[in-house]
PDB file of C-alpha atoms and ligand atoms in Angstrom:
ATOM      1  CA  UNK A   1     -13.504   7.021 -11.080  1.00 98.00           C
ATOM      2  CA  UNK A   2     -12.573   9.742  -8.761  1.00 98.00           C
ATOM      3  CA  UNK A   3      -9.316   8.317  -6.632  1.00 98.00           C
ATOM      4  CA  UNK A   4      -7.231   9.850  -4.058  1.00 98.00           C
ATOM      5  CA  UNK A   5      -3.709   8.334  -3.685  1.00 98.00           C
ATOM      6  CA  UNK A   6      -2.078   8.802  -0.215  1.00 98.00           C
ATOM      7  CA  UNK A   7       1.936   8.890  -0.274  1.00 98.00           C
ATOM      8  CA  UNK A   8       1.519   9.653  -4.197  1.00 98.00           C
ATOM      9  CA  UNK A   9       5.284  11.457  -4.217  1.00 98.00           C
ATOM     10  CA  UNK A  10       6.982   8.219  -3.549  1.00 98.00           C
ATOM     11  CA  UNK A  11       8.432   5.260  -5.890  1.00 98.00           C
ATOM     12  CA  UNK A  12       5.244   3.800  -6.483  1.00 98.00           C
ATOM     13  CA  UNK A  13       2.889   6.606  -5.644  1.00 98.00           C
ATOM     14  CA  UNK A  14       3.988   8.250  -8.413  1.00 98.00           C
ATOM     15  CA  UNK A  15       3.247   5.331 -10.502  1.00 98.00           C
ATOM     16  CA  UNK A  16      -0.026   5.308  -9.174  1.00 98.00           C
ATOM     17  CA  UNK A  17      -0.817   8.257 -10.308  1.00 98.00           C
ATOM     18  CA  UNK A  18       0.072   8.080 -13.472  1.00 98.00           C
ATOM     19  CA  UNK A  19      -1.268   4.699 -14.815  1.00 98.00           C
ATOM     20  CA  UNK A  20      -4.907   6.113 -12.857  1.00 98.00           C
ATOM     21  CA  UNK A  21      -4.957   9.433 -14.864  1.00 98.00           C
ATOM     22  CA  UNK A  22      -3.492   7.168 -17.785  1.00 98.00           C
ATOM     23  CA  UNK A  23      -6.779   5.267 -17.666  1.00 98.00           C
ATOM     24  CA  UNK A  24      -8.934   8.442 -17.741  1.00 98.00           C
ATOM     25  CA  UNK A  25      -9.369   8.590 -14.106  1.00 98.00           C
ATOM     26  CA  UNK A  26      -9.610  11.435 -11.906  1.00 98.00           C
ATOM     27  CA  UNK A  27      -6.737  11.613  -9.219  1.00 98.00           C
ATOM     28  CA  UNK A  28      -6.437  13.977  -6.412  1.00 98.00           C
ATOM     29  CA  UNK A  29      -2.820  13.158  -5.225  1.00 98.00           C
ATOM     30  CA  UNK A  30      -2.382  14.012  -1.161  1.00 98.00           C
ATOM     31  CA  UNK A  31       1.273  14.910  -0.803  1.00 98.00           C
ATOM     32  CA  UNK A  32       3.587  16.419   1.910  1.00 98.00           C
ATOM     33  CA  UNK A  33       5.880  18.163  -0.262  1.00 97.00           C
ATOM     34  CA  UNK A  34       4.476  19.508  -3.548  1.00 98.00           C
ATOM     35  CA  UNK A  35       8.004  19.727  -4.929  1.00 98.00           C
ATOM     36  CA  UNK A  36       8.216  16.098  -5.044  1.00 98.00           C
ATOM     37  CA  UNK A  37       5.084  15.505  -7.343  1.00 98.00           C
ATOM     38  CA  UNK A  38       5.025  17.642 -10.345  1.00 97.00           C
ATOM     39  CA  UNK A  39       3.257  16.109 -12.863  1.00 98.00           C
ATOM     40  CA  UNK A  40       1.213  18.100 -14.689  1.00 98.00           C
ATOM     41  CA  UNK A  41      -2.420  17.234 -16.207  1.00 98.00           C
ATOM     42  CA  UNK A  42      -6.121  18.151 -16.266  1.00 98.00           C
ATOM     43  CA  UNK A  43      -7.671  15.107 -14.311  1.00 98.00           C
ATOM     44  CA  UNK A  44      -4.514  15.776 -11.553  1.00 98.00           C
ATOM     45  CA  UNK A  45      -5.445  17.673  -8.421  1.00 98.00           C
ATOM     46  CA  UNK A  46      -1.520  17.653  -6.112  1.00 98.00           C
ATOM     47  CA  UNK A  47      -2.470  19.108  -2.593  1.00 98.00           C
ATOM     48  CA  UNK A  48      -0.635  18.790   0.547  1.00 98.00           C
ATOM     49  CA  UNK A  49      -2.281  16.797   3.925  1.00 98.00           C
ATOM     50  CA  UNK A  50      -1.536  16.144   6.958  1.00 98.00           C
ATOM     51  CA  UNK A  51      -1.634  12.024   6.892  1.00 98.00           C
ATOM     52  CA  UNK A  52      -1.728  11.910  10.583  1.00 98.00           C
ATOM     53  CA  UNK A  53      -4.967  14.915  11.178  1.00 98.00           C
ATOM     54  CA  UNK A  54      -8.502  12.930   9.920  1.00 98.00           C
ATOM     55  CA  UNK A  55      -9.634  16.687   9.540  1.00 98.00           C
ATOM     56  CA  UNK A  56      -6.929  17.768   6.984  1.00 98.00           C
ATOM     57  CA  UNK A  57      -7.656  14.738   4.709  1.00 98.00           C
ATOM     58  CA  UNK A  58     -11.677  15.051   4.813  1.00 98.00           C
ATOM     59  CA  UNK A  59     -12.031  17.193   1.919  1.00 98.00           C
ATOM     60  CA  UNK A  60      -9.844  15.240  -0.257  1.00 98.00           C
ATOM     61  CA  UNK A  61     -11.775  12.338   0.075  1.00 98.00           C
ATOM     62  CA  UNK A  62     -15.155  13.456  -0.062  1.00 98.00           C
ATOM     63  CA  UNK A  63     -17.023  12.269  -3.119  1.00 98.00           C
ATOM     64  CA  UNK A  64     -14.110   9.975  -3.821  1.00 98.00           C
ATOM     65  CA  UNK A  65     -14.727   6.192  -5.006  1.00 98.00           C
ATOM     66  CA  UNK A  66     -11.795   4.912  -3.335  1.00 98.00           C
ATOM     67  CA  UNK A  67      -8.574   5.978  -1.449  1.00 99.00           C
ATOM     68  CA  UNK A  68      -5.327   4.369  -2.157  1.00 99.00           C
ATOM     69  CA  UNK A  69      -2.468   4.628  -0.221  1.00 98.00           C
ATOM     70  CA  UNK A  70       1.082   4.194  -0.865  1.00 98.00           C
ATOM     71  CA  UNK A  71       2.488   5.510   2.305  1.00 98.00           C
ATOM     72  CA  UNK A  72       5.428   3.572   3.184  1.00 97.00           C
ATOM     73  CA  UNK A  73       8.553   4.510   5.769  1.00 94.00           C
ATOM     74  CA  UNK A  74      11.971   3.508   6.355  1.00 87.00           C
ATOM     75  CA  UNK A  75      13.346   0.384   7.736  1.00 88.00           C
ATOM     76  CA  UNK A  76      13.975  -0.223  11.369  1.00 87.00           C
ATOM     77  CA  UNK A  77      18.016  -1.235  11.249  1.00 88.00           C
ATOM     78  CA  UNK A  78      18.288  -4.075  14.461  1.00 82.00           C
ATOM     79  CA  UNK A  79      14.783  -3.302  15.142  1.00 82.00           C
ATOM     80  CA  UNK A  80      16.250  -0.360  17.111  1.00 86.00           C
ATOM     81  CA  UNK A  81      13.728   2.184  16.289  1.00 89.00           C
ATOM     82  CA  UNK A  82      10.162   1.026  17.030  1.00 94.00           C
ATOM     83  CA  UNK A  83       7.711   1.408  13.725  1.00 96.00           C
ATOM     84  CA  UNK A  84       4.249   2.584  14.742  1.00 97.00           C
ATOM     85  CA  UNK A  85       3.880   4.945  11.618  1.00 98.00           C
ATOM     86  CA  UNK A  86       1.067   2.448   9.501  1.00 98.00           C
ATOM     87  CA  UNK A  87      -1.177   2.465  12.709  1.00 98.00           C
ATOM     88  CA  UNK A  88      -0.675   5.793  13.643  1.00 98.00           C
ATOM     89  CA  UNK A  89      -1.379   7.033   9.813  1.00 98.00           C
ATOM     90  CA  UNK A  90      -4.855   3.651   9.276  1.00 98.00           C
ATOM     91  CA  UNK A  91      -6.454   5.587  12.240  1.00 98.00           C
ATOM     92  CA  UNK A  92      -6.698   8.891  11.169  1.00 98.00           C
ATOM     93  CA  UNK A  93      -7.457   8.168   7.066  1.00 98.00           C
ATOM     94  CA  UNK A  94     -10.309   5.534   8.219  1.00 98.00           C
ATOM     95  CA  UNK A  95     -11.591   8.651  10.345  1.00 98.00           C
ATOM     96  CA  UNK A  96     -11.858  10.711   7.464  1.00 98.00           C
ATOM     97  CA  UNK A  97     -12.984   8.167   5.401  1.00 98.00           C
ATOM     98  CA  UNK A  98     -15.801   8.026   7.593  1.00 98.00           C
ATOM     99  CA  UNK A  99     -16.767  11.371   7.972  1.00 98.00           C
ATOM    100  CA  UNK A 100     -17.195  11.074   4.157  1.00 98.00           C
ATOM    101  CA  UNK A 101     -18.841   7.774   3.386  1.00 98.00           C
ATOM    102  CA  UNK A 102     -16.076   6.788   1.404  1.00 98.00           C
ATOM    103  CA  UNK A 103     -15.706   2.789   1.947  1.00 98.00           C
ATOM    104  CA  UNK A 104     -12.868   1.613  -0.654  1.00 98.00           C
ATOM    105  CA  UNK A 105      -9.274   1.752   0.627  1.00 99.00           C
ATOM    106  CA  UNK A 106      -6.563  -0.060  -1.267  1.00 99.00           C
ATOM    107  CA  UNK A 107      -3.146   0.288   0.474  1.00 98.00           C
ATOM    108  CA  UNK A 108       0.250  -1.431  -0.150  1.00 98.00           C
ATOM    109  CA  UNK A 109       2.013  -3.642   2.489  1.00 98.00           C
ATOM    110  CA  UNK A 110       4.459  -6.836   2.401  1.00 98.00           C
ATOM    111  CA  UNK A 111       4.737 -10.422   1.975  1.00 98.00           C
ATOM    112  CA  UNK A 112       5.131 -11.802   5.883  1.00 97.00           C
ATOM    113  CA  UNK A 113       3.053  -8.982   8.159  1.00 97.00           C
ATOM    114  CA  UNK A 114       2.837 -12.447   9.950  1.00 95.00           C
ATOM    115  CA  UNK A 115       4.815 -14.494  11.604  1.00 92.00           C
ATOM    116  CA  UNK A 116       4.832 -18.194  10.288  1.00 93.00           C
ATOM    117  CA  UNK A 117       7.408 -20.703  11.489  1.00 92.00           C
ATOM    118  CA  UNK A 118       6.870 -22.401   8.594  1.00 91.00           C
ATOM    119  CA  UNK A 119       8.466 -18.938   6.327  1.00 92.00           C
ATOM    120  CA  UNK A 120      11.779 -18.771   4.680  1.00 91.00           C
ATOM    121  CA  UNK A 121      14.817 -19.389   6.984  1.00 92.00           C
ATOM    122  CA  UNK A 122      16.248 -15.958   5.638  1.00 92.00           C
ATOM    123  CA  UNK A 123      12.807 -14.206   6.651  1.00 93.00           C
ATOM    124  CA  UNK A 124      12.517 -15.306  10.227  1.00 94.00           C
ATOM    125  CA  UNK A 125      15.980 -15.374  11.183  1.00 95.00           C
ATOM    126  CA  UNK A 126      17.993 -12.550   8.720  1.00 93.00           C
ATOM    127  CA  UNK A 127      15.829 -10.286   7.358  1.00 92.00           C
ATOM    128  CA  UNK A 128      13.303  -9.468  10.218  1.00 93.00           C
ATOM    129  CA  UNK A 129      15.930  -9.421  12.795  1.00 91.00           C
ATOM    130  CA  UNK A 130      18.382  -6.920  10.771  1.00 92.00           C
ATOM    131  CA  UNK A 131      16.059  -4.868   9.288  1.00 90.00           C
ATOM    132  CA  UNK A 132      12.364  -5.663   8.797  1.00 93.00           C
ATOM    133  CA  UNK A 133      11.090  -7.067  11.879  1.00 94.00           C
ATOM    134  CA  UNK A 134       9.831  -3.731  13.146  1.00 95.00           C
ATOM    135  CA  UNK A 135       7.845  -2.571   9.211  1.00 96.00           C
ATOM    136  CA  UNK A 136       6.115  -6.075   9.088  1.00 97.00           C
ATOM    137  CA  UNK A 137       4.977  -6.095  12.451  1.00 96.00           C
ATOM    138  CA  UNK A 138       3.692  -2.782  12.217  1.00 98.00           C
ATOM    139  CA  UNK A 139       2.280  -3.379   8.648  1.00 98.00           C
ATOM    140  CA  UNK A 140       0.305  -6.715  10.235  1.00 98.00           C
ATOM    141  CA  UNK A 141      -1.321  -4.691  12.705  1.00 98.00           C
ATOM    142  CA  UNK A 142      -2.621  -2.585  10.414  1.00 98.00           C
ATOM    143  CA  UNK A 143      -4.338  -5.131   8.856  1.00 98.00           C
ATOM    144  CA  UNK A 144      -5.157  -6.296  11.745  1.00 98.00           C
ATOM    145  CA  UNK A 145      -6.903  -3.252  12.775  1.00 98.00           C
ATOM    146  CA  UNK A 146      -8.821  -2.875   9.661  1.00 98.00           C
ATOM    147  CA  UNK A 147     -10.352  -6.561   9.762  1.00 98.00           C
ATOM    148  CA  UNK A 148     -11.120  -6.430  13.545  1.00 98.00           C
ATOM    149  CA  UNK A 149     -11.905  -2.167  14.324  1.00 98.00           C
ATOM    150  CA  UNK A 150     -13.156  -1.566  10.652  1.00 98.00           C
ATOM    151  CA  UNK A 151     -16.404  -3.587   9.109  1.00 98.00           C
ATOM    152  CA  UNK A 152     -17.673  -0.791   7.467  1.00 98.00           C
ATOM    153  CA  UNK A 153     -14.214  -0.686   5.200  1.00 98.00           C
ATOM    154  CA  UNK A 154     -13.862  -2.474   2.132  1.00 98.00           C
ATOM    155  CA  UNK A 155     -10.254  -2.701   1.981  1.00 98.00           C
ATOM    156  CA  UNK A 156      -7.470  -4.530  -0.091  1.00 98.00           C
ATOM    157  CA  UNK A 157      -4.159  -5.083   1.699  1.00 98.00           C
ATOM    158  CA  UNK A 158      -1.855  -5.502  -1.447  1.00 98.00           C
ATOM    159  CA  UNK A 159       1.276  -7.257   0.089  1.00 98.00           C
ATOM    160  CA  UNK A 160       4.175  -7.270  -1.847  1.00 98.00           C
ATOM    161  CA  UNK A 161       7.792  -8.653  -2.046  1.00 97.00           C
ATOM    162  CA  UNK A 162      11.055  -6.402  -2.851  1.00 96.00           C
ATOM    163  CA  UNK A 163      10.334  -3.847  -5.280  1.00 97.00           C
ATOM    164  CA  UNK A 164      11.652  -3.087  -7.885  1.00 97.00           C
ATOM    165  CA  UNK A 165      12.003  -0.325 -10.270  1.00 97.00           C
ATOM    166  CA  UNK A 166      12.425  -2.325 -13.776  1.00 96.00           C
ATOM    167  CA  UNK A 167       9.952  -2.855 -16.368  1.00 96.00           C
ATOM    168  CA  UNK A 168       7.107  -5.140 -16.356  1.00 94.00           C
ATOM    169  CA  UNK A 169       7.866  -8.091 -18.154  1.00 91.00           C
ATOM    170  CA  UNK A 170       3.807  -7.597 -19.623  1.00 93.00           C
ATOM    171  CA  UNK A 171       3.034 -10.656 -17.957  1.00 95.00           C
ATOM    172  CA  UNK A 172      -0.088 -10.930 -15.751  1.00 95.00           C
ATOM    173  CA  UNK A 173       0.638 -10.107 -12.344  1.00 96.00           C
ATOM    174  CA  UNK A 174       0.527 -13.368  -9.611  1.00 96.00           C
ATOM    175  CA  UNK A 175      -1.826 -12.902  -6.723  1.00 97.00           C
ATOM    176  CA  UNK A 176      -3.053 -15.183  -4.272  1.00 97.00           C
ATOM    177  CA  UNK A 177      -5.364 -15.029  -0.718  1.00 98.00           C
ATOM    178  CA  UNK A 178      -2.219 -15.267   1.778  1.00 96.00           C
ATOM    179  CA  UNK A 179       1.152 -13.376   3.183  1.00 95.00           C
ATOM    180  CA  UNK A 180       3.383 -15.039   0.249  1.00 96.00           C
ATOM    181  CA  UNK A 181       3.209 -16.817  -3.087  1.00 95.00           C
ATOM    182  CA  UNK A 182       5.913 -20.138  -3.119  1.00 89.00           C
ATOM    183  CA  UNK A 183       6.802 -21.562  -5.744  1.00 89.00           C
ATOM    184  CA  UNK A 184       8.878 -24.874  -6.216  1.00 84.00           C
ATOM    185  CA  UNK A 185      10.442 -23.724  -9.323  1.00 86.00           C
ATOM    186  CA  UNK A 186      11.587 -20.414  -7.969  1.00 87.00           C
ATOM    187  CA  UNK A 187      13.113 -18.976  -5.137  1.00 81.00           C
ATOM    188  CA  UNK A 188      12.941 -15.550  -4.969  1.00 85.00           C
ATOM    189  CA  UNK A 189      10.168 -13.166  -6.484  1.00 93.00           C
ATOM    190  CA  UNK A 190      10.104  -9.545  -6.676  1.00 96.00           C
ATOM    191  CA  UNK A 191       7.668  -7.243  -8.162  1.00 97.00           C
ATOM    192  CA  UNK A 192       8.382  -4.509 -10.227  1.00 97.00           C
ATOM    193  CA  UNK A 193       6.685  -1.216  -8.843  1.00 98.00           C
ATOM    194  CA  UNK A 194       4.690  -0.999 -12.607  1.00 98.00           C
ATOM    195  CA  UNK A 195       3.061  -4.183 -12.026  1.00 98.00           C
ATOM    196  CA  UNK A 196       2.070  -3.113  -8.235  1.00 98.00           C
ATOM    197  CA  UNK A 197       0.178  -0.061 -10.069  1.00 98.00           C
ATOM    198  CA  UNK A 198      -1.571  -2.039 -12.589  1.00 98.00           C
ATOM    199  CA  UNK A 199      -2.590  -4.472  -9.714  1.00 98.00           C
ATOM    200  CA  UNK A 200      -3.857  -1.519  -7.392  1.00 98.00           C
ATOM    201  CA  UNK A 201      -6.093   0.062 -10.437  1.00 98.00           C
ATOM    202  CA  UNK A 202      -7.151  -3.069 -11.577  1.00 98.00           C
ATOM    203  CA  UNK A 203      -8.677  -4.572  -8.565  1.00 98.00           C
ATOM    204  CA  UNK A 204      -9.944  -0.596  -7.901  1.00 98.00           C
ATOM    205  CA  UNK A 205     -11.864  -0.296 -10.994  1.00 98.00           C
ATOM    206  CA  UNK A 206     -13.641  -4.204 -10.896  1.00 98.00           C
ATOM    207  CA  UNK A 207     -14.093  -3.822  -7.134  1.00 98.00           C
ATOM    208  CA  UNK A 208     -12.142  -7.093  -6.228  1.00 98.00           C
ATOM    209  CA  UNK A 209     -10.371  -8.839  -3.024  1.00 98.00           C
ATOM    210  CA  UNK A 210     -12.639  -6.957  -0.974  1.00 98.00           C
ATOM    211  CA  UNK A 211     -11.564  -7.139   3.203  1.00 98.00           C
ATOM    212  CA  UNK A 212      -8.701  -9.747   1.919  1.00 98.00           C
ATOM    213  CA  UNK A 213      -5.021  -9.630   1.779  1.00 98.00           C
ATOM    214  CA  UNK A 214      -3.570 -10.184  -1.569  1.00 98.00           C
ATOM    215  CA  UNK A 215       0.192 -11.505  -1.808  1.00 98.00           C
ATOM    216  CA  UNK A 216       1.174 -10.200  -5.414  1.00 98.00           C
ATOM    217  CA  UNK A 217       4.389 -11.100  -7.633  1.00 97.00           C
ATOM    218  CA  UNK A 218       5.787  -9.879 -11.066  1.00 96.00           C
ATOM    219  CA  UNK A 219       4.570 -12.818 -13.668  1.00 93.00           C
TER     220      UNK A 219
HETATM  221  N1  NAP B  13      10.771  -1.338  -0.752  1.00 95.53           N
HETATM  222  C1  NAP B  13      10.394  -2.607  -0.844  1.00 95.53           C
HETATM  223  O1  NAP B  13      11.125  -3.482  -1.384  1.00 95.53           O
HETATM  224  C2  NAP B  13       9.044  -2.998  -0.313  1.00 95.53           C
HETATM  225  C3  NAP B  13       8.691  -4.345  -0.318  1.00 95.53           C
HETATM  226  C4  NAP B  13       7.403  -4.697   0.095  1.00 95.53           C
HETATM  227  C5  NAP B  13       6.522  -3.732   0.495  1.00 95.53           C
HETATM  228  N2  NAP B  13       6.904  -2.416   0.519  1.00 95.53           N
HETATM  229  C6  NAP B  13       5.915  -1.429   0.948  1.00 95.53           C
HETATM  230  O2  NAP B  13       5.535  -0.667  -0.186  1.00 95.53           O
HETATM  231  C7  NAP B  13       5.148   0.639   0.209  1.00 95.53           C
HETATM  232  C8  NAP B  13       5.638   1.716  -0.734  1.00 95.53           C
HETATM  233  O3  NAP B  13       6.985   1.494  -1.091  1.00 95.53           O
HETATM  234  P1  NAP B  13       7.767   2.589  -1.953  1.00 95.53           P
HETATM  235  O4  NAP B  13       9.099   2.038  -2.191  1.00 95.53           O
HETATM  236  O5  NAP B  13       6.933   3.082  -3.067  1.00 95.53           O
HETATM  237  O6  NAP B  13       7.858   3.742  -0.847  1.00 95.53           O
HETATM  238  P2  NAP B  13       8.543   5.177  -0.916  1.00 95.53           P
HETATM  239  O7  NAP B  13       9.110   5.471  -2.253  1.00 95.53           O
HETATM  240  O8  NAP B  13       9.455   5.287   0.273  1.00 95.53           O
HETATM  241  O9  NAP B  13       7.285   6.146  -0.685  1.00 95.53           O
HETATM  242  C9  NAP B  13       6.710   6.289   0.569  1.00 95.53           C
HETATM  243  C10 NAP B  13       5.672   7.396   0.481  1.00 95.53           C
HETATM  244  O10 NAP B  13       5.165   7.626   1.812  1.00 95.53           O
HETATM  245  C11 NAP B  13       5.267   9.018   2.087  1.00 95.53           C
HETATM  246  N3  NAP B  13       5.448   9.276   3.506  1.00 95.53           N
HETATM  247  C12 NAP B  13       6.351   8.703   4.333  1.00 95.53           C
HETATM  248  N4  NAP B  13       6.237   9.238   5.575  1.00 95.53           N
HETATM  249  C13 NAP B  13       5.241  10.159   5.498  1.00 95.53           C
HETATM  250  C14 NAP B  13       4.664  11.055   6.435  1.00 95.53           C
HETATM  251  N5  NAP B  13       5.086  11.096   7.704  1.00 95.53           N
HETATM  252  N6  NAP B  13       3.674  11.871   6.012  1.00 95.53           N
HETATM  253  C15 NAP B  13       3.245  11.827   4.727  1.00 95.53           C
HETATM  254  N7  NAP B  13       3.746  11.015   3.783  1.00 95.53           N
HETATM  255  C16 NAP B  13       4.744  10.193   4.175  1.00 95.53           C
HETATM  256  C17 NAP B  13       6.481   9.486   1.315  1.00 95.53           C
HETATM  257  O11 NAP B  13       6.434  10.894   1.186  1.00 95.53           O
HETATM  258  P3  NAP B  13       7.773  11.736   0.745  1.00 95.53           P
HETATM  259  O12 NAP B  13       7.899  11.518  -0.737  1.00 95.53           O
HETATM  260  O13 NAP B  13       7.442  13.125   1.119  1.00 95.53           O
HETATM  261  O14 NAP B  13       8.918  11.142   1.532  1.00 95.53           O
HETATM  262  C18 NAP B  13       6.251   8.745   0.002  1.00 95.53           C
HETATM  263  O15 NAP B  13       5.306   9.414  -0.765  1.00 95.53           O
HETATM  264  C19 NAP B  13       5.603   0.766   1.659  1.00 95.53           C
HETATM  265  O16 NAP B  13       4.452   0.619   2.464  1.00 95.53           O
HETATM  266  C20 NAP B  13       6.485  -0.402   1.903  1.00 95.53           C
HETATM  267  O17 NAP B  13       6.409  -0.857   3.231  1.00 95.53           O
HETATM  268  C21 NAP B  13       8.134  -2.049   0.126  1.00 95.53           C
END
């Protein structure tokens, strides 16, 4: 497949990348630094975008199969600095998309975009408050945007849980439909950032959990 991966210099961008060209596919890698992706191989294209200018991502995506995006940004400490960067950055790269014909975006988000009453005690009332609230929110209405403003897009909102950087224990990856997976045997779950990447080529390359939001967890 030809893939472009959005946010491909950070922790999981870069992971991305390399289990794509890993499986033989062809990755052009949209960066804004190019000193912060320097991988090196013959199916690797590393150019620099403009995430928030539909015209400075068109070429990047024409002729792709899908776009995948691993754009993330920084917490939101007290909620004190409002997060509008996942709906200002959805706009533009569905424009582009667009002007392209390319239909297949797979992007990462988090367990609870939503609010649920129902959610952890530490979600509603400790994490969201101190540092969260603002990413989630902001992550939701993306989704949001793509499922009511975008039919045309076949999209995959892969939501996950802390990341992490260790190794994949090699077993399958959980997913379900929904904003979390519980579990009466465990209480927390994490995902390790090599299991996100599997997870994001996987469902790429058989075309699965199209317009749906996937909750996934390290097996
Ligand atoms: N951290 C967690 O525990 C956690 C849990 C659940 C979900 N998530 C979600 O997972 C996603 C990725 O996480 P991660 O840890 O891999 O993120 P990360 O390492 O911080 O990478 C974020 C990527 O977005 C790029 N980016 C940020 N602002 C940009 C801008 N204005 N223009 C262009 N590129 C920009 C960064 O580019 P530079 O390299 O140039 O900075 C980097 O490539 C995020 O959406 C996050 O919300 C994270």
């Amino acid at each position: 497949m030809r893939l472009a991966v959005l946010g491909a210099s950070g922790r999981t961008g870069k992971i991305v990348v390399r289990e794509a060209i890993a499986r033989g596919h062809e990755v052009t890698a949209v960066v804004r630094n190019l000193k912060k992706l320097t991988d090196k191989h013959d199916n690797l294209q590393v150019v620099t975008a403009d995430i928030f200018d539909p015209d400075s991502l068109v070429s990047y995506f024409e002729g792709r199969d899908a776009v995948l995006s691993c754009l993330g940004c920084g917490p939101s400490v007290f909620s004190m600095r409002k997060i509008t960067f996942f709906t200002d950055s959805i706009r533009p790269i569905v424009e582009a998309m667009r002007k392209v014909k390319v239909t297949r975006l797979v992007f990462m988000s988090s367990w609870y975009t939503k609010h649920n009453s129902a959610d952890p005690f530490i979600v509603n009332w400790v994490l969201k408050p101190l540092l969260l609230g603002q990413t989630l929110r902001n992550s939701g209405e993306m989704e949001d945007f793509l499922e009511t403003e975008c039919p045309d897009v076949r999209y995959t909102s892969v939501r996950s849980p802390e990341l992490s950087d260790s190794e994949s224990t090699g077993k399958p990856v959980l997913f379900m439909e929904g904003q979390s997976i519980q579990s009466a045997e465990r209480k927390r779950f994490v995902v390790c950032r090599k299991d996100v990447a599997k997870f994001i080529i996987d469902i790429t390359e058989k075309d699965e959990h199209i317009r749906k939001c996937m909750a996934i967890a390290s097996g």
